Coordinates of C-alpha atoms and ligand atoms in Angstrom, one line a residue:
X1 CA -42.3 -16.5 -6.9
X2 CA -39.2 -18.0 -8.5
X3 CA -36.0 -19.1 -6.8
X4 CA -32.6 -18.9 -8.3
X5 CA -29.0 -19.4 -7.2
X6 CA -26.7 -16.4 -7.0
X7 CA -23.2 -15.8 -5.6
X8 CA -22.8 -13.0 -3.1
X9 CA -19.6 -11.6 -1.8
X10 CA -19.5 -11.7 2.0
X11 CA -17.2 -8.6 2.1
X12 CA -19.0 -6.1 -0.1
X13 CA -22.3 -7.7 -1.0
X14 CA -21.5 -7.9 -4.8
X15 CA -23.8 -10.4 -6.6
X16 CA -23.1 -12.5 -9.6
X17 CA -24.7 -15.4 -11.3
X18 CA -21.4 -17.3 -11.6
X19 CA -18.8 -18.2 -9.0
X20 CA -15.3 -16.8 -9.2
X21 CA -12.3 -17.1 -6.9
X22 CA -11.9 -13.4 -6.5
X23 CA -14.6 -10.8 -6.0
X24 CA -14.4 -8.4 -9.1
X25 CA -15.5 -5.4 -7.1
X26 CA -13.6 -5.5 -3.8
X27 CA -10.8 -7.9 -4.8
X28 CA -11.3 -10.2 -1.8
X29 CA -10.4 -13.9 -2.4
X30 CA -12.8 -16.7 -1.8
X31 CA -15.6 -14.6 -0.5
X32 CA -18.3 -15.5 -3.0
X33 CA -21.0 -17.6 -1.3
X34 CA -23.7 -19.6 -3.0
X35 CA -27.2 -18.5 -2.0
X36 CA -30.7 -19.3 -3.1
X37 CA -32.8 -16.2 -3.4
X38 CA -36.5 -15.8 -4.1
X39 CA -37.1 -13.4 -6.8
X40 CA -40.0 -11.0 -6.3
X41 CA -42.4 -10.3 -9.1
X42 CA -41.9 -7.0 -10.8
X43 CA -44.3 -4.5 -9.2
X44 CA -44.6 -6.5 -6.0
X45 CA -44.8 -4.3 -3.0
X46 CA -41.5 -3.6 -1.4
X47 CA -41.0 -3.0 2.2
X48 CA -39.6 0.5 3.0
X49 CA -35.9 0.6 4.0
X50 CA -35.3 0.6 7.7
X51 CA -33.4 3.2 9.7
X52 CA -34.3 6.8 9.8
X53 CA -36.4 6.3 6.6
X54 CA -39.5 5.0 8.3
X55 CA -41.6 5.0 5.1
X56 CA -43.2 8.4 5.8
X57 CA -42.6 11.3 3.5
X58 CA -40.3 13.7 5.3
X59 CA -40.3 17.3 4.0
X60 CA -37.0 19.2 3.7
X61 CA -36.3 21.6 6.6
X62 CA -33.8 24.5 6.8
X63 CA -30.7 23.5 8.6
X64 CA -31.1 26.5 11.0
X65 CA -34.5 25.2 12.0
X66 CA -33.3 21.8 13.0
X67 CA -33.2 21.1 16.7
X68 CA -30.1 20.1 18.6
X69 CA -30.4 16.5 19.5
X70 CA -30.4 15.6 23.2
X71 CA -28.6 12.2 23.3
X72 CA -29.7 10.3 26.3
X73 CA -26.7 8.3 27.4
X74 CA -26.8 5.6 29.9
X75 CA -23.6 4.5 31.7
X76 CA -22.7 0.9 31.2
X77 CA -21.0 0.6 34.5
X78 CA -17.6 0.2 32.8
X79 CA -15.7 3.4 32.4
X80 CA -13.6 1.8 29.7
X81 CA -16.6 1.1 27.6
X82 CA -18.3 4.4 28.3
X83 CA -15.3 6.3 27.1
X84 CA -15.0 4.2 23.9
X85 CA -18.7 4.9 23.2
X86 CA -18.2 8.6 23.8
X87 CA -19.7 8.9 27.2
X88 CA -22.2 6.0 27.5
X89 CA -24.6 4.0 25.5
X90 CA -26.9 6.4 23.5
X91 CA -30.5 5.3 23.8
X92 CA -32.0 4.2 20.5
X93 CA -28.5 3.6 19.0
X94 CA -27.3 0.4 17.3
X95 CA -23.9 -0.8 18.2
X96 CA -22.0 -3.6 16.6
X97 CA -19.5 -5.4 18.8
X98 CA -17.2 -7.5 16.6
X99 CA -14.4 -9.8 17.4
X100 CA -12.9 -13.2 16.8
X101 CA -14.7 -16.2 18.3
X102 CA -13.6 -16.8 21.9
X103 CA -12.2 -13.3 22.5
X104 CA -14.8 -12.5 25.2
X105 CA -17.8 -10.8 23.5
X106 CA -20.5 -12.8 25.3
X107 CA -18.6 -12.4 28.6
X108 CA -18.4 -8.6 28.2
X109 CA -22.0 -8.3 27.2
X110 CA -23.3 -10.5 30.0
X111 CA -21.3 -8.3 32.4
X112 CA -22.6 -5.0 30.8
X113 CA -26.1 -6.5 30.9
X114 CA -25.8 -7.3 34.6
X115 CA -24.5 -3.8 35.4
X116 CA -27.3 -2.1 33.4
X117 CA -29.9 -4.3 35.0
X118 CA -28.7 -3.6 38.5
X119 CA -28.9 0.1 37.5
X120 CA -32.6 -0.3 37.0
X121 CA -32.8 -0.9 33.3
X122 CA -34.6 -3.7 31.5
X123 CA -32.3 -5.8 29.4
X124 CA -33.2 -8.5 26.9
X125 CA -30.2 -10.7 26.2
X126 CA -30.9 -12.9 23.1
X127 CA -28.5 -15.8 22.6
X128 CA -28.5 -17.9 19.5
X129 CA -25.3 -19.7 20.4
X130 CA -25.6 -21.0 24.0
X131 CA -28.2 -22.9 26.0
X132 CA -29.9 -21.4 29.0
X133 CA -27.8 -23.6 31.2
X134 CA -24.5 -22.4 29.7
X135 CA -25.7 -18.8 30.1
X136 CA -26.6 -19.4 33.8
X137 CA -23.2 -20.9 34.5
X138 CA -21.4 -18.0 32.9
X139 CA -23.6 -15.5 34.8
X140 CA -22.8 -17.3 38.0
X141 CA -19.1 -17.3 37.3
X142 CA -19.2 -13.6 36.5
X143 CA -21.3 -12.8 39.6
X144 CA -24.2 -11.4 37.5
X145 CA -27.6 -11.7 39.1
X146 CA -30.6 -9.7 40.0
X147 CA -32.4 -6.9 38.2
X148 CA -34.5 -7.2 35.1
X149 CA -32.1 -9.1 32.9
X150 CA -34.1 -11.3 30.6
X151 CA -32.6 -14.2 28.7
X152 CA -34.0 -15.5 25.5
X153 CA -32.4 -18.4 23.6
X154 CA -33.8 -17.9 20.2
X155 CA -32.6 -17.5 16.6
X156 CA -35.9 -16.7 14.8
X157 CA -35.9 -13.0 14.1
X158 CA -39.7 -12.6 14.2
X159 CA -40.0 -14.4 17.5
X160 CA -37.2 -12.2 19.0
X161 CA -38.9 -9.1 17.8
X162 CA -42.2 -10.3 19.2
X163 CA -40.5 -10.7 22.6
X164 CA -39.0 -7.3 22.3
X165 CA -42.5 -5.9 21.7
X166 CA -43.9 -7.7 24.7
X167 CA -41.1 -6.8 27.1
X168 CA -40.2 -3.4 25.8
X169 CA -36.7 -3.5 27.2
X170 CA -34.3 -0.5 27.3
X171 CA -31.5 -2.5 25.8
X172 CA -31.5 -5.5 23.5
X173 CA -28.3 -7.6 23.1
X174 CA -28.3 -9.9 20.1
X175 CA -25.5 -12.6 20.4
X176 CA -24.8 -13.1 17.6
X177 CA -26.3 -11.5 14.5
X178 CA -24.9 -14.4 12.5
X179 CA -27.1 -16.9 14.2
X180 CA -30.3 -15.0 13.7
X181 CA -32.5 -15.8 10.7
X182 CA -35.7 -14.5 9.2
X183 CA -38.2 -16.9 7.6
X184 CA -39.0 -14.4 4.9
X185 CA -35.6 -15.0 3.4
X186 CA -34.6 -18.4 2.1
X187 CA -30.9 -18.1 2.5
X188 CA -28.9 -19.8 5.3
X189 CA -28.4 -18.1 8.7
X190 CA -25.1 -16.2 8.7
X191 CA -25.4 -15.4 5.0
X192 CA -25.2 -11.8 3.8
X193 CA -28.9 -11.4 3.1
X194 CA -29.9 -12.9 6.5
X195 CA -27.4 -10.8 8.5
X196 CA -28.5 -7.7 6.6
X197 CA -32.1 -8.4 7.1
X198 CA -31.7 -9.0 10.9
X199 CA -29.6 -5.8 11.2
X200 CA -32.1 -3.7 9.3
X201 CA -35.0 -4.9 11.4
X202 CA -33.1 -4.1 14.6
X203 CA -32.1 -0.7 13.3
X204 CA -35.7 0.0 12.3
X205 CA -36.8 -1.0 15.8
X206 CA -34.2 1.2 17.5
X207 CA -34.8 4.3 15.4
X208 CA -38.5 4.3 16.1
X209 CA -37.9 5.2 19.8
X210 CA -37.2 1.6 20.6
X211 CA -34.4 0.1 22.7
X212 CA -30.7 0.5 22.2
X213 CA -29.4 -2.5 20.4
X214 CA -26.0 -4.2 20.7
X215 CA -25.3 -6.7 17.9
X216 CA -22.5 -9.2 18.2
X217 CA -20.7 -10.0 15.0
X218 CA -18.0 -12.7 14.6
X219 CA -15.1 -11.7 12.5
X220 CA -12.5 -13.9 10.8
X221 CA -8.8 -13.7 11.1
X222 CA -8.5 -10.9 8.6
X223 CA -10.7 -8.7 10.7
X224 CA -13.7 -8.5 8.4
X225 CA -17.1 -9.1 10.1
X226 CA -17.7 -12.6 8.8
X227 CA -20.6 -12.3 6.4
X228 CA -21.2 -8.7 5.7
X229 CA -18.9 -5.8 5.9
X230 CA -22.1 -4.0 4.9
X231 CA -23.2 -4.2 8.5
X232 CA -20.6 -1.6 9.5
X233 CA -22.2 1.0 7.3
X234 CA -25.6 0.5 8.7
X235 CA -25.0 0.7 12.5
X236 CA -24.2 3.8 14.6
X237 CA -21.1 2.5 16.2
X238 CA -18.7 -0.3 15.6
X239 CA -16.6 -1.6 18.5
X240 CA -13.9 -4.0 17.8
X241 CA -12.8 -6.4 20.5
X242 CA -9.1 -7.2 19.9
X243 CA -6.3 -9.1 21.6
X244 CA -4.5 -12.3 21.4
X245 CA -6.5 -15.2 22.9
X246 CA -3.4 -16.5 24.7
X247 CA -2.8 -13.0 26.2
X248 CA -5.0 -11.9 29.0
X249 CA -5.3 -8.3 27.8
X250 CA -8.2 -7.3 25.6
X251 CA -8.8 -4.0 23.9
X252 CA -12.1 -2.6 22.8
X253 CA -11.6 0.0 20.1
X254 CA -14.2 2.2 18.4
X255 CA -13.7 2.0 14.7
X256 CA -16.8 3.9 13.9
X257 CA -18.9 6.1 16.2
X258 CA -21.7 8.5 15.2
X259 CA -21.9 9.8 18.7
X260 CA -18.3 10.3 19.7
X261 CA -14.7 10.0 18.6
X262 CA -13.1 6.9 17.3
X263 CA -9.6 5.8 18.2
X264 CA -10.5 5.5 21.9
X265 CA -9.5 2.2 23.4
X266 CA -10.8 0.5 26.5
X267 CA -8.5 -2.0 28.1
X268 CA -9.6 -5.2 29.9
X269 CA -8.0 -8.2 31.4
X270 CA -9.6 -11.6 31.1
X271 CA -9.6 -13.3 34.6
X272 CA -11.3 -16.3 36.1
X273 CA -14.1 -13.9 37.2
X274 CA -14.6 -12.4 33.7
X275 CA -13.3 -9.2 32.3
X276 CA -11.7 -6.7 34.6
X277 CA -11.1 -3.1 33.6
X278 CA -7.5 -2.0 33.4
X279 CA -7.6 1.6 34.4
X280 CA -3.9 2.1 34.3
X281 CA -2.8 0.1 31.2
X282 CA 0.7 1.6 31.2
X283 CA 1.5 0.2 34.6
X284 CA 0.1 -3.2 33.8
X285 CA 2.0 -3.4 30.5
X286 CA 5.3 -2.4 32.1
X287 CA 5.1 -4.6 35.1
X288 CA 7.8 -7.2 35.2
X289 CA 9.6 -6.1 32.0
X290 CA 13.0 -7.5 31.5
X291 CA 15.9 -5.1 32.5
X292 CA 19.2 -4.7 30.9
X293 CA 18.4 -6.8 27.8
X294 CA 19.2 -5.7 24.3
X295 CA 16.4 -5.2 21.8
X296 CA 13.8 -3.7 24.2
X297 CA 12.5 -0.1 24.1
X298 CA 9.5 1.4 25.9
X299 CA 7.2 3.6 23.8
X300 CA 4.5 6.1 24.6
X301 CA 1.7 6.0 22.1
X302 CA -1.6 7.9 22.1
X303 CA -4.7 5.7 22.1
X304 CA -7.4 8.3 21.5
X305 CA -7.2 10.8 24.3
X306 CA -5.1 8.6 26.5
X307 CA -1.3 8.0 26.5
X308 CA -0.3 4.4 26.9
X309 CA 3.2 3.1 27.6
X310 CA 4.1 -0.3 26.1
X311 CA 7.3 -2.0 25.2
X312 CA 8.6 -3.0 21.8
X313 CA 10.9 -6.0 21.6
X314 CA 13.1 -6.8 18.7
X315 CA 15.1 -9.9 17.9
X316 CA 17.6 -9.8 15.1
X317 CA 19.6 -12.9 14.1
X318 CA 21.7 -13.9 11.2
X319 CA 19.6 -15.6 8.5
X320 CA 20.0 -19.0 6.9
X321 CA 17.4 -18.2 4.2
X322 CA 17.9 -16.5 0.9
X323 CA 15.0 -14.2 1.7
X324 CA 15.4 -13.2 5.3
X325 CA 12.4 -13.6 7.6
X326 CA 10.5 -10.6 8.9
X327 CA 7.7 -10.9 11.5
X328 CA 5.8 -8.1 13.1
X329 CA 3.4 -8.6 16.0
X330 CA 1.4 -5.6 17.0
X331 CA 3.3 -3.5 14.6
X332 CA 2.6 -2.7 10.9
X333 CA 4.5 -5.1 8.7
X334 CA 5.1 -2.7 5.9
X335 CA 6.3 0.0 8.4
X336 CA 8.8 -2.5 9.7
X337 CA 10.2 -3.0 6.1
X338 CA 10.4 0.8 5.7
X339 CA 12.3 1.2 9.0
X340 CA 14.7 -1.6 8.1
X341 CA 15.4 0.1 4.7
X342 CA 16.0 3.4 6.4
X343 CA 18.3 1.9 9.0
X344 CA 20.3 0.0 6.3
X345 CA 20.6 3.0 4.0
X346 CA 21.1 5.8 6.5
X347 CA 23.1 4.2 9.3
X348 CA 24.6 1.3 7.3
X349 CA 23.3 -1.5 9.6
X350 CA 23.1 -4.7 7.6
X351 CA 19.6 -5.9 8.3
X352 CA 19.4 -7.5 4.9
X353 CA 21.5 -10.4 6.2
X354 CA 19.3 -10.9 9.2
X355 CA 16.0 -12.3 10.2
X356 CA 14.0 -9.7 12.1
X357 CA 11.2 -10.3 14.6
X358 CA 9.4 -7.3 16.2
X359 CA 6.9 -7.8 19.0
X360 CA 4.8 -5.4 21.0
X361 CA 4.1 -6.8 24.5
X362 CA 0.6 -7.2 26.0
X363 CA -1.3 -7.7 22.7
X364 CA -1.3 -4.0 22.0
X365 CA -1.3 -2.9 18.4
X366 CA 0.7 0.2 17.6
X367 CA -0.8 2.0 14.7
X368 CA 0.7 5.5 15.0
X369 CA 3.9 6.9 13.7
X370 CA 5.1 7.9 17.2
X371 CA 6.2 4.3 17.6
X372 CA 8.8 4.6 14.8
X373 CA 11.7 5.9 16.9
X374 CA 11.4 3.3 19.7
X375 CA 11.0 0.5 17.1
X376 CA 14.1 1.7 15.4
X377 CA 16.0 1.9 18.7
X378 CA 15.0 -1.6 19.7
X379 CA 16.2 -2.9 16.3
X380 CA 19.5 -1.0 16.6
X381 CA 20.0 -2.2 20.2
X382 CA 19.5 -5.8 19.2
X383 CA 21.7 -5.9 16.1
X384 CA 24.5 -4.2 18.1
X385 CA 23.6 -6.2 21.2
X386 CA 23.8 -3.2 23.4
X387 CA 21.0 -2.7 25.9
X388 CA 19.2 0.6 26.1
X389 CA 19.3 2.4 29.5
X390 CA 16.4 1.0 31.5
X391 CA 15.1 4.5 32.5
X392 CA 14.9 5.6 28.8
X393 CA 11.7 5.9 26.8
X394 CA 11.2 7.3 23.3
X395 CA 8.5 8.6 20.9
X396 CA 8.8 10.0 17.4
X397 CA 8.1 9.5 13.8
X398 CA 10.9 8.8 11.3
X399 CA 11.1 10.1 7.8
X400 CA 12.8 8.4 4.8
X401 CA 16.0 10.3 5.2
X402 CA 16.3 9.1 8.8
X403 CA 15.1 12.5 10.2
X404 CA 12.7 12.6 13.1
X405 CA 9.4 14.2 12.6
X406 CA 7.2 16.0 15.1
X407 CA 4.5 14.0 16.9
X408 CA 1.1 15.1 18.3
X409 CA 0.3 15.3 22.0
X410 CA 3.9 15.4 23.0
X411 CA 3.2 16.9 26.4
X412 CA 0.7 14.2 27.4
X413 CA 3.2 11.5 26.5
X414 CA 5.9 13.1 28.5
X415 CA 3.6 13.4 31.5
X416 CA 2.8 9.8 31.3
X417 CA 6.4 8.8 31.0
X418 CA 7.2 10.9 34.0
X419 CA 4.3 9.4 36.0
X420 CA 5.7 5.9 35.3
X421 CA 9.1 6.9 36.7
X422 CA 11.2 7.1 33.5
X423 CA 14.0 9.7 33.8
X424 CA 14.9 10.3 30.1
X425 CA 12.7 10.6 27.1
X426 CA 13.9 10.9 23.5
X427 CA 11.6 13.2 21.4
X428 CA 11.9 14.7 17.9
X429 CA 13.8 17.9 18.0
X430 CA 10.8 19.7 16.3
X431 CA 8.7 19.0 19.3
X432 CA 11.0 20.8 21.7
X433 CA 11.8 24.5 22.0
X434 CA 10.1 27.9 22.3
X435 CA 6.4 27.7 21.7
X436 CA 6.6 23.9 21.9
X437 CA 7.7 21.7 24.8
X438 CA 9.8 23.5 27.4
X439 CA 12.2 20.9 29.0
X440 CA 12.5 23.0 32.2
X441 CA 8.8 22.4 32.9
X442 CA 9.3 18.7 33.5
X443 CA 11.3 16.7 36.0
X444 CA 12.1 14.0 33.3
X445 CA 15.0 14.8 31.1
X446 CA 13.8 15.6 27.6
X447 CA 16.5 14.7 25.0
X448 CA 15.6 16.2 21.5
X449 CA 17.0 14.2 18.5
X450 CA 17.1 15.5 15.0
X451 CA 17.7 12.2 13.3
X452 CA 18.3 8.5 13.9
X453 CA 21.9 9.2 13.9
X454 CA 21.5 11.5 16.9
X455 CA 19.5 8.8 18.7
X456 CA 22.4 6.4 18.3
X457 CA 24.3 8.3 21.0
X458 CA 22.1 6.8 23.8
X459 CA 23.7 3.4 23.1
X460 CA 27.1 4.8 24.1
X461 CA 27.9 5.2 27.7
Ligands
TYD501 P1 -16.7 -15.8 25.3 O1 -17.3 -14.6 25.9 O2 -17.6 -16.9 25.1 O3 -16.2 -15.4 23.8 P2 -17.0 -14.9 22.5 O4 -18.4 -14.7 22.8 O5 -16.3 -13.7 22.0 O6 -16.9 -16.0 21.5 O7 -15.4 -16.2 26.1 C1 -14.2 -16.4 25.6 C2 -13.2 -17.1 26.5 O8 -13.1 -16.4 27.7 C3 -13.5 -18.5 26.8 O9 -12.6 -19.3 26.1 C4 -13.2 -18.6 28.3 C5 -12.7 -17.3 28.7 N1 -13.3 -16.9 30.0 C6 -12.5 -16.6 31.1 O10 -11.3 -16.7 31.0 N2 -13.1 -16.2 32.3 C7 -14.4 -16.0 32.4 O11 -14.9 -15.6 33.5 C8 -15.2 -16.3 31.3 C9 -16.7 -16.2 31.4 C10 -14.7 -16.7 30.1
MG502 MG1 -20.1 -15.8 22.3

């Protein structure tokens, strides 16, 4: 066998014999990593790919003759996680939990492991990052004890799989996939080929009526699973653990799910006793909000099937720069530019002479168009320095002519706003009327607006 040096892109897996600053296929910068690979001789026996292709020849079957699968789901003990997974952890599935270092992945999985174990399941928690002592300390802090929760501090893939065979657990947690290495590959742990190899072996294990597997993957600031993005295609579900480390709120979001819907988000709060579920995120996010201050506007967004109320805050100040500053936290940066352009052109507000900062409280990330109208209102309120009424909330998309556009799930949003005690809600006019929302069915006052210009009237007394 011969070895040679290649450069592999950690984002897309592209290979080249030369290094370059930018990956020619996916366009990512500085992602090509040097690796030493062993070339197999031509004709050498290749191991079959893992996953559903177990190496056996599978004949074609008529679609009508296929049986409906019976997914066995086990509850993790955390409603927030079960909902994100689509109703619980499917046995024999492989889930990737990704997030930045320090966000709380190990904490969450230790808690889930504890709950599952106390529910009578056998869990193997493999840690390649912490010592048994550290794990024991964390478990004590989290109040995790009892049940069949096995801990293995190991990074060698073959040794881990041997232990899995011996114990035959119901769930294997591998923390993290980047620390696990296989001796059959000569590249460094954490490299694309190593991570891929580990994931393939775990997937092969799970698909052959083995345990469910939860893989932990660290991501970098840009949100890519450090090492291989390729991992996301291989696993059944990808959960992303998000939030600002300084903020106590943490969101678990499904970005891919073969057994349920995506877009669901579970909300947690990091406390001294570990992660606590936040069953009523709207209330938590609205607690202690500033009253009678310009630049603040509550918004009701849909996170999967659940409406969540958060607050958008804007700060607009005269600029001293030739190119004014724009910062968006929790809100899409390009969307902010678009809103500012619409506000400038259609209402004549001179944002081009101002620095603009937009922030969503609680570490929530608003990714849906329904946040346009409240974002615009907070910007208008700040530049005019007129506070919005405290009992007012808004939801609606804004088009390029400044018109409001209908949003989905209007009724659910209105109900949530009502529940939280708001007395007025601004909605796109197209959401209200016969066949749509009937304002008389709600105790909250629904105020339909056709355009941004209409919405301005709430600023006047
Ligand atoms: P950790 O789960 O180790 O993060 P990850 O595995 O994603 O790298 O924990 C992250 C942070 O959480 C750590 O800095 C300390 C904090 N933390 C708490 O605030 N309370 C707790 O009970 C625990 C266990 C951790
Ligand atoms: Mg960790």
